[in-house]
Amino acid sequence: MITYKFRIYPNKKQQRKILYQFKICKEIYNELLYQNKEYLITKKYDFNSIIKDIKITCPAYYSKVHSQALQNISDRVSKALENFFRRVKEKKEKVGFPRFKSRVKSITYPQSGFMINKKLKLSKIGNIPIIYHRTIKGKVKTLTIKVNKFNQWYVFFSCEAENKKIKNNRLHNAIGIDVGLENFATLSNGEKVENPRFLIRSEDKLKKLQRRLSRKKLRSKSRKKVKLKIARQHIKIFNQRNDFLHKLSRKLVNNYRLIAVEKLNIKGMVHNRYLAKHIYDVSWNRFIQLLSYKAVASGGLLIESTKTKGSSKRCSNCGFEMEMKLNKRVFKCDSCGLKLNRDHNAAINMLKDTVGHTEISTLADDNVRPSFLKAKIYEARTKRDELLMKQ
Ligand SMILES: [Zn+2]
């Protein structure tokens, strides 16, 4: 599944209508959850009968919201409960029953209730102006409407991804990528991808705002103002970075058939107090997620190298391992004399590690079907060594 995000501009009346729908959905969500608390012992959920009950007792609700959108609410409750039972089964500590919602922030139309023309036509709401900044490929499966706290409205289209045939000119290409702090990424062919200037500028601005905030008095008006500015700056950075990551991942997927990346230990990544580090952590994950779905959708392959422990400490030429302190930027092999940039050496290792591995894992976002991925992996396994020989 691929999700497209577009800005929409509902008028005041339409906004009120949508917000009212959010409110109804919230109440129904809570009602369903409450009823299920009762049913917990029997472990039987019959959402349809509950919805029917609400339908009879409060018909006014039903006239205002599209029936499909309500169906989606019961799906959300089911999902929350499923997750709850899964966590109970896994015996994770502190398993809490799903919470009642104080707000529902989005509404989803599965299958029907919307039409996409020059404007976005929504059942019970009307025609909403929309800015199509790109073309939608594939069949629209669901539509979701969201609003952020700055009253900016968005629509999300979830589409089934089309699986394109592998382009022949990419067949001979394989690349390893090392992500780092100095450069955003270093490729195994020595190319470096720097963090774009505009992002660095935006991040500097954020740091300045954060410093300003720390000087303000608690609960003062001016503190509130700075807080709002910080939130806006966060959104701006997120958008800028997202755009950068989308373009970079697209470029890589278009040029390389096989992409090897480091397996990032996401849980092990401590959210430390340095803001910049936090932003990088988040964007690495996002970057690999984007690479993954783009690679799969276009017939390529992303391989997570599982053997990267010490990929920067190992010589990519002879395999000799040696101590590499974090501040050492050049890898000088004591055994064979290889002299390479630290990240470049790591990126080559990343690529080499995928050869001869029996266990290779492919990262994918949750929406990509595992069976489909497995097929891709097997296909790639046979071609893999052959590809790498041609490097
Ligand atoms: Zn060496």
Short mmCIF file of C-alpha atoms and ligand atoms in Angstrom, two decimals:
data_model
loop_
_atom_site.label_atom_id
_atom_site.label_comp_id
_atom_site.label_asym_id
_atom_site.label_seq_id
_atom_site.Cartn_x
_atom_site.Cartn_y
_atom_site.Cartn_z
CA MET A 1 0.00 0.00 0.00
CA ILE A 2 1.14 3.49 -0.81
CA THR A 3 -0.34 6.52 0.87
CA TYR A 4 -0.63 9.89 -0.83
CA LYS A 5 -1.07 13.03 1.21
CA PHE A 6 -2.74 16.16 -0.17
CA ARG A 7 -3.69 19.47 1.34
CA ILE A 8 -7.40 20.26 1.27
CA TYR A 9 -9.25 23.50 1.94
CA PRO A 10 -12.71 22.88 3.40
CA ASN A 11 -14.72 26.05 4.05
CA LYS A 12 -15.93 27.01 7.54
CA LYS A 13 -19.22 25.18 7.15
CA GLN A 14 -17.56 22.03 5.90
CA GLN A 15 -14.98 22.20 8.68
CA ARG A 16 -17.78 22.33 11.25
CA LYS A 17 -19.43 19.33 9.62
CA ILE A 18 -16.23 17.29 9.63
CA LEU A 19 -15.40 18.23 13.22
CA TYR A 20 -18.89 17.20 14.22
CA GLN A 21 -18.28 13.85 12.57
CA PHE A 22 -15.04 13.49 14.53
CA LYS A 23 -17.07 14.08 17.68
CA ILE A 24 -19.66 11.46 16.80
CA CYS A 25 -16.94 8.99 15.89
CA LYS A 26 -15.29 9.60 19.23
CA GLU A 27 -18.51 8.87 21.09
CA ILE A 28 -19.14 5.73 19.10
CA TYR A 29 -15.54 4.59 19.57
CA ASN A 30 -15.89 4.98 23.33
CA GLU A 31 -19.28 3.33 23.36
CA LEU A 32 -17.96 0.29 21.47
CA LEU A 33 -14.98 0.06 23.75
CA TYR A 34 -17.18 0.33 26.82
CA GLN A 35 -19.51 -2.41 25.60
CA ASN A 36 -16.52 -4.60 24.92
CA LYS A 37 -15.23 -4.16 28.40
CA GLU A 38 -18.47 -5.82 29.42
CA TYR A 39 -18.05 -8.58 26.90
CA LEU A 40 -14.45 -9.27 27.84
CA ILE A 41 -15.23 -12.44 29.75
CA THR A 42 -17.10 -14.07 26.91
CA LYS A 43 -14.58 -12.72 24.41
CA LYS A 44 -17.23 -12.25 21.82
CA TYR A 45 -17.62 -8.99 20.05
CA ASP A 46 -20.56 -8.19 17.95
CA PHE A 47 -19.93 -4.71 16.69
CA ASN A 48 -22.71 -4.79 14.19
CA SER A 49 -25.39 -5.38 16.79
CA ILE A 50 -23.92 -2.66 18.99
CA ILE A 51 -23.92 -0.26 16.08
CA LYS A 52 -27.48 -1.26 15.30
CA ASP A 53 -28.46 -0.46 18.88
CA ILE A 54 -26.93 2.98 18.62
CA LYS A 55 -28.66 3.42 15.31
CA ILE A 56 -32.05 2.83 16.89
CA THR A 57 -31.48 4.85 20.03
CA CYS A 58 -29.71 7.79 18.40
CA PRO A 59 -30.84 8.08 14.78
CA ALA A 60 -29.57 11.65 14.60
CA TYR A 61 -26.01 10.35 14.71
CA TYR A 62 -26.51 8.21 11.72
CA SER A 63 -27.80 10.85 9.42
CA LYS A 64 -24.65 12.94 9.90
CA VAL A 65 -21.93 10.37 9.29
CA HIS A 66 -21.38 8.08 6.33
CA SER A 67 -22.06 4.47 7.30
CA GLN A 68 -18.69 3.31 5.95
CA ALA A 69 -16.89 5.80 8.15
CA LEU A 70 -18.63 4.33 11.18
CA GLN A 71 -17.69 0.85 10.06
CA ASN A 72 -14.11 2.05 10.14
CA ILE A 73 -14.53 3.14 13.76
CA SER A 74 -15.52 -0.38 14.74
CA ASP A 75 -12.46 -1.65 12.84
CA ARG A 76 -10.31 0.69 14.90
CA VAL A 77 -11.80 -0.66 18.13
CA SER A 78 -11.22 -4.25 16.95
CA LYS A 79 -7.63 -3.44 16.18
CA ALA A 80 -7.09 -1.83 19.58
CA LEU A 81 -8.55 -4.92 21.25
CA GLU A 82 -6.55 -7.31 19.10
CA ASN A 83 -3.37 -5.51 20.05
CA PHE A 84 -4.41 -5.62 23.67
CA PHE A 85 -4.89 -9.40 23.62
CA ARG A 86 -1.66 -9.89 21.72
CA ARG A 87 0.21 -7.96 24.39
CA VAL A 88 -1.49 -9.98 27.13
CA LYS A 89 -0.44 -13.17 25.37
CA GLU A 90 3.14 -11.96 25.03
CA LYS A 91 2.96 -11.18 28.76
CA LYS A 92 4.44 -7.75 28.28
CA GLU A 93 4.63 -5.79 31.47
CA LYS A 94 1.94 -3.28 32.24
CA VAL A 95 -0.66 -4.29 29.70
CA GLY A 96 -3.42 -1.74 29.84
CA PHE A 97 -6.87 -2.00 28.39
CA PRO A 98 -7.26 0.34 25.38
CA ARG A 99 -8.09 3.82 26.55
CA PHE A 100 -11.21 5.79 25.96
CA LYS A 101 -10.54 8.61 23.55
CA SER A 102 -10.94 12.23 24.46
CA ARG A 103 -10.68 13.14 20.78
CA VAL A 104 -10.84 11.38 17.45
CA LYS A 105 -8.57 13.25 15.08
CA SER A 106 -9.34 11.59 11.80
CA ILE A 107 -12.10 9.96 9.84
CA THR A 108 -11.67 7.19 7.27
CA TYR A 109 -13.86 6.22 4.35
CA PRO A 110 -13.20 2.65 3.28
CA GLN A 111 -14.35 1.70 -0.21
CA SER A 112 -17.06 4.28 -0.81
CA GLY A 113 -18.45 7.63 0.23
CA PHE A 114 -16.04 9.72 -1.80
CA MET A 115 -15.37 10.80 -5.36
CA ILE A 116 -12.16 12.22 -6.71
CA ASN A 117 -12.59 14.83 -9.41
CA LYS A 118 -11.19 18.33 -9.69
CA LYS A 119 -12.47 18.70 -6.17
CA LEU A 120 -12.83 16.08 -3.50
CA LYS A 121 -16.45 15.05 -3.11
CA LEU A 122 -17.31 13.61 0.27
CA SER A 123 -20.63 12.12 1.24
CA LYS A 124 -22.49 14.29 3.79
CA ILE A 125 -19.89 17.06 3.48
CA GLY A 126 -19.75 18.24 -0.13
CA ASN A 127 -17.06 19.37 -2.57
CA ILE A 128 -13.78 20.36 -0.99
CA PRO A 129 -11.01 22.16 -2.92
CA ILE A 130 -7.87 20.05 -3.07
CA ILE A 131 -4.34 20.60 -4.36
CA TYR A 132 -3.10 17.63 -6.35
CA HIS A 133 0.64 18.16 -6.29
CA ARG A 134 1.23 14.71 -7.78
CA THR A 135 -0.71 12.05 -9.63
CA ILE A 136 -2.26 9.13 -7.82
CA LYS A 137 -1.18 5.76 -9.16
CA GLY A 138 -3.20 2.64 -8.43
CA LYS A 139 -6.70 2.16 -7.14
CA VAL A 140 -7.73 4.20 -4.09
CA LYS A 141 -8.63 1.84 -1.27
CA THR A 142 -9.33 4.17 1.62
CA LEU A 143 -9.50 7.88 2.22
CA THR A 144 -8.67 9.54 5.53
CA ILE A 145 -9.22 13.14 6.57
CA LYS A 146 -7.10 14.74 9.24
CA VAL A 147 -6.56 18.17 10.72
CA ASN A 148 -3.57 19.39 12.70
CA LYS A 149 -3.63 21.90 15.51
CA PHE A 150 -2.91 24.77 13.14
CA ASN A 151 -6.17 24.05 11.37
CA GLN A 152 -4.38 22.72 8.31
CA TRP A 153 -6.46 20.03 6.65
CA TYR A 154 -5.15 16.99 4.82
CA VAL A 155 -6.51 14.02 2.96
CA PHE A 156 -4.67 10.67 2.74
CA PHE A 157 -5.36 8.24 -0.09
CA SER A 158 -4.25 4.65 0.47
CA CYS A 159 -3.63 2.94 -2.84
CA GLU A 160 -2.67 -0.54 -3.84
CA ALA A 161 0.87 -0.41 -5.16
CA GLU A 162 1.47 -1.51 -8.70
CA ASN A 163 4.33 -3.94 -9.05
CA LYS A 164 6.42 -2.87 -11.96
CA LYS A 165 8.67 -5.21 -13.85
CA ILE A 166 12.34 -4.92 -13.11
CA LYS A 167 14.05 -2.51 -15.40
CA ASN A 168 16.94 -4.22 -17.08
CA ASN A 169 19.35 -1.38 -16.77
CA ARG A 170 19.25 -1.73 -13.02
CA LEU A 171 20.01 -5.41 -12.95
CA HIS A 172 23.73 -5.01 -12.63
CA ASN A 173 23.56 -2.47 -9.90
CA ALA A 174 24.03 -3.15 -6.25
CA ILE A 175 24.95 -0.65 -3.57
CA GLY A 176 25.64 -0.50 0.16
CA ILE A 177 24.61 2.47 2.25
CA ASP A 178 26.00 3.62 5.55
CA VAL A 179 24.09 6.26 7.45
CA GLY A 180 26.03 8.52 9.72
CA LEU A 181 26.17 11.80 11.54
CA GLU A 182 28.86 13.48 9.47
CA ASN A 183 27.07 12.93 6.18
CA PHE A 184 23.51 11.77 5.90
CA ALA A 185 24.69 8.71 4.00
CA THR A 186 27.80 7.28 2.36
CA LEU A 187 27.48 4.86 -0.54
CA SER A 188 29.75 1.92 -1.20
CA ASN A 189 30.92 3.57 -4.44
CA GLY A 190 32.29 6.43 -2.36
CA GLU A 191 29.52 8.91 -3.11
CA LYS A 192 28.46 11.04 -0.20
CA VAL A 193 25.00 12.39 0.51
CA GLU A 194 25.16 15.48 2.66
CA ASN A 195 22.40 16.83 4.81
CA PRO A 196 20.83 19.61 2.77
CA ARG A 197 21.63 23.19 3.76
CA PHE A 198 18.03 24.25 4.21
CA LEU A 199 17.56 21.50 6.78
CA ILE A 200 20.63 22.48 8.75
CA ARG A 201 19.37 26.07 8.76
CA SER A 202 15.92 25.00 9.98
CA GLU A 203 17.43 22.85 12.69
CA ASP A 204 19.66 25.68 13.86
CA LYS A 205 16.59 27.87 14.11
CA LEU A 206 14.89 25.21 16.22
CA LYS A 207 17.84 25.05 18.58
CA LYS A 208 17.74 28.82 18.97
CA LEU A 209 14.03 28.71 19.77
CA GLN A 210 14.61 25.98 22.30
CA ARG A 211 17.22 28.10 24.04
CA ARG A 212 14.86 31.05 24.04
CA LEU A 213 12.17 28.88 25.61
CA SER A 214 14.39 27.86 28.48
CA ARG A 215 14.84 31.51 29.41
CA LYS A 216 11.11 32.23 29.62
CA LYS A 217 9.18 32.21 32.85
CA LEU A 218 6.96 29.22 33.49
CA ARG A 219 3.33 29.69 32.44
CA SER A 220 4.02 33.12 30.96
CA LYS A 221 2.37 34.37 27.79
CA SER A 222 5.65 34.79 25.97
CA ARG A 223 6.57 31.20 26.80
CA LYS A 224 3.38 30.02 25.18
CA LYS A 225 4.23 32.01 22.06
CA VAL A 226 7.68 30.47 21.78
CA LYS A 227 6.21 27.02 22.32
CA LEU A 228 3.86 27.53 19.40
CA LYS A 229 6.77 28.69 17.24
CA ILE A 230 8.69 25.56 18.19
CA ALA A 231 5.80 23.32 17.23
CA ARG A 232 5.54 25.07 13.85
CA GLN A 233 9.27 24.72 13.31
CA HIS A 234 9.04 20.99 14.07
CA ILE A 235 6.38 20.57 11.40
CA LYS A 236 8.45 22.54 8.92
CA ILE A 237 11.53 20.39 9.57
CA PHE A 238 9.48 17.23 9.33
CA ASN A 239 8.13 18.28 5.95
CA GLN A 240 11.50 19.40 4.60
CA ARG A 241 13.19 16.22 5.75
CA ASN A 242 10.40 14.03 4.48
CA ASP A 243 10.71 15.65 1.08
CA PHE A 244 14.48 15.12 1.08
CA LEU A 245 14.11 11.47 2.12
CA HIS A 246 11.48 10.79 -0.54
CA LYS A 247 13.67 12.23 -3.30
CA LEU A 248 16.81 10.47 -2.13
CA SER A 249 15.15 7.08 -1.75
CA ARG A 250 13.52 7.46 -5.17
CA LYS A 251 16.86 8.26 -6.77
CA LEU A 252 18.55 5.27 -5.17
CA VAL A 253 15.77 2.85 -6.02
CA ASN A 254 15.75 4.06 -9.63
CA ASN A 255 19.48 3.49 -9.95
CA TYR A 256 20.11 0.35 -7.95
CA ARG A 257 18.46 -3.03 -8.08
CA LEU A 258 19.88 -4.23 -4.80
CA ILE A 259 20.37 -1.98 -1.81
CA ALA A 260 22.13 -3.12 1.33
CA VAL A 261 21.62 -1.17 4.53
CA GLU A 262 22.65 -1.49 8.10
CA LYS A 263 20.18 -3.10 10.47
CA LEU A 264 19.37 -0.29 12.81
CA ASN A 265 18.82 -1.21 16.38
CA ILE A 266 15.79 0.95 16.85
CA LYS A 267 14.90 -0.12 20.36
CA GLY A 268 18.50 0.24 21.43
CA MET A 269 18.61 3.80 20.22
CA VAL A 270 18.32 5.91 23.28
CA HIS A 271 16.40 9.08 22.78
CA ASN A 272 19.12 11.23 24.11
CA ARG A 273 18.89 14.82 25.07
CA TYR A 274 20.68 16.10 22.02
CA LEU A 275 17.97 17.30 19.73
CA ALA A 276 19.95 16.86 16.52
CA LYS A 277 20.68 13.23 17.29
CA HIS A 278 17.02 12.57 17.88
CA ILE A 279 16.07 14.03 14.52
CA TYR A 280 18.66 11.88 12.79
CA ASP A 281 17.46 8.71 14.49
CA VAL A 282 13.93 9.33 13.34
CA SER A 283 14.90 10.10 9.78
CA TRP A 284 17.11 7.02 9.40
CA ASN A 285 14.18 4.82 10.27
CA ARG A 286 11.97 6.74 7.93
CA PHE A 287 14.59 6.60 5.18
CA ILE A 288 14.85 2.82 5.37
CA GLN A 289 11.07 2.52 5.46
CA LEU A 290 10.80 4.62 2.30
CA LEU A 291 13.59 2.72 0.57
CA SER A 292 11.92 -0.53 1.47
CA TYR A 293 8.52 0.15 0.02
CA LYS A 294 9.87 1.88 -3.05
CA ALA A 295 12.28 -0.96 -3.74
CA VAL A 296 9.60 -3.59 -3.37
CA ALA A 297 7.09 -1.65 -5.45
CA SER A 298 9.52 -1.32 -8.34
CA GLY A 299 10.87 -4.85 -8.27
CA GLY A 300 14.09 -4.04 -6.46
CA LEU A 301 15.37 -5.36 -3.20
CA LEU A 302 16.44 -3.90 0.08
CA ILE A 303 18.59 -6.10 2.25
CA GLU A 304 19.22 -5.43 5.86
CA SER A 305 22.72 -6.52 6.64
CA THR A 306 22.53 -8.40 9.94
CA LYS A 307 26.26 -8.80 10.29
CA THR A 308 27.01 -5.13 10.68
CA LYS A 309 28.30 -5.39 14.19
CA GLY A 310 31.61 -3.72 13.74
CA SER A 311 31.10 -2.86 10.09
CA SER A 312 33.16 0.24 10.67
CA LYS A 313 35.84 -1.72 12.52
CA ARG A 314 36.39 -4.27 9.80
CA CYS A 315 38.61 -3.85 6.75
CA SER A 316 36.47 -4.07 3.64
CA ASN A 317 39.43 -5.41 1.69
CA CYS A 318 40.95 -8.17 3.87
CA GLY A 319 38.47 -8.53 6.74
CA PHE A 320 40.98 -7.60 9.42
CA GLU A 321 39.28 -6.22 12.54
CA MET A 322 40.71 -3.38 14.55
CA GLU A 323 39.69 -0.78 17.11
CA MET A 324 38.09 2.32 15.56
CA LYS A 325 37.29 5.19 17.87
CA LEU A 326 34.23 7.26 16.92
CA ASN A 327 36.28 10.35 16.19
CA LYS A 328 38.58 8.52 13.76
CA ARG A 329 37.32 9.44 10.33
CA VAL A 330 39.74 7.42 8.20
CA PHE A 331 40.10 3.66 8.25
CA LYS A 332 43.73 2.60 7.91
CA CYS A 333 44.11 -1.17 7.81
CA ASP A 334 47.01 -2.47 9.89
CA SER A 335 47.05 -5.67 7.88
CA CYS A 336 46.76 -4.77 4.20
CA GLY A 337 47.31 -1.04 4.33
CA LEU A 338 43.92 -0.03 2.90
CA LYS A 339 43.16 3.64 3.49
CA LEU A 340 39.53 4.69 3.18
CA ASN A 341 36.99 7.08 4.64
CA ARG A 342 35.42 5.41 7.67
CA ASP A 343 31.83 5.45 6.35
CA HIS A 344 32.87 4.44 2.85
CA ASN A 345 34.60 1.37 4.31
CA ALA A 346 31.48 0.56 6.34
CA ALA A 347 29.23 0.90 3.28
CA ILE A 348 31.37 -1.56 1.30
CA ASN A 349 31.18 -4.00 4.23
CA MET A 350 27.42 -3.60 4.24
CA LEU A 351 27.24 -4.69 0.62
CA LYS A 352 29.73 -7.53 1.03
CA ASP A 353 27.93 -8.87 4.09
CA THR A 354 24.86 -9.68 2.05
CA VAL A 355 26.82 -12.28 0.08
CA GLY A 356 26.76 -15.77 1.49
CA HIS A 357 24.22 -14.91 4.12
CA THR A 358 21.61 -17.55 4.65
CA GLU A 359 19.53 -15.32 6.84
CA ILE A 360 18.72 -12.12 5.08
CA SER A 361 15.89 -10.03 6.23
CA THR A 362 14.05 -7.44 4.27
CA LEU A 363 12.63 -4.45 5.97
CA ALA A 364 9.17 -3.52 4.95
CA ASP A 365 6.46 -1.32 6.23
CA ASP A 366 3.54 -3.15 7.75
CA ASN A 367 1.43 -2.81 4.67
CA VAL A 368 3.58 -4.97 2.41
CA ARG A 369 2.47 -8.58 2.42
CA PRO A 370 5.09 -10.92 3.87
CA SER A 371 4.47 -13.73 1.36
CA PHE A 372 5.10 -11.35 -1.49
CA LEU A 373 8.32 -10.24 0.15
CA LYS A 374 9.49 -13.77 0.70
CA ALA A 375 9.13 -14.50 -2.98
CA LYS A 376 11.23 -11.46 -3.71
CA ILE A 377 13.93 -12.57 -1.33
CA TYR A 378 14.23 -15.99 -2.89
CA GLU A 379 14.35 -14.52 -6.32
CA ALA A 380 17.06 -12.18 -5.22
CA ARG A 381 19.06 -14.80 -3.40
CA THR A 382 19.77 -16.63 -6.60
CA LYS A 383 20.70 -13.47 -8.42
CA ARG A 384 22.53 -11.85 -5.60
CA ASP A 385 25.97 -13.34 -5.86
CA GLU A 386 25.89 -13.01 -9.59
CA LEU A 387 25.08 -9.32 -9.22
CA LEU A 388 27.86 -8.72 -6.80
CA MET A 389 30.39 -10.48 -8.97
CA LYS A 390 29.82 -7.84 -11.61
CA GLN A 391 30.57 -4.95 -9.25
ZN ZN B 1 42.88 -4.83 5.25
#
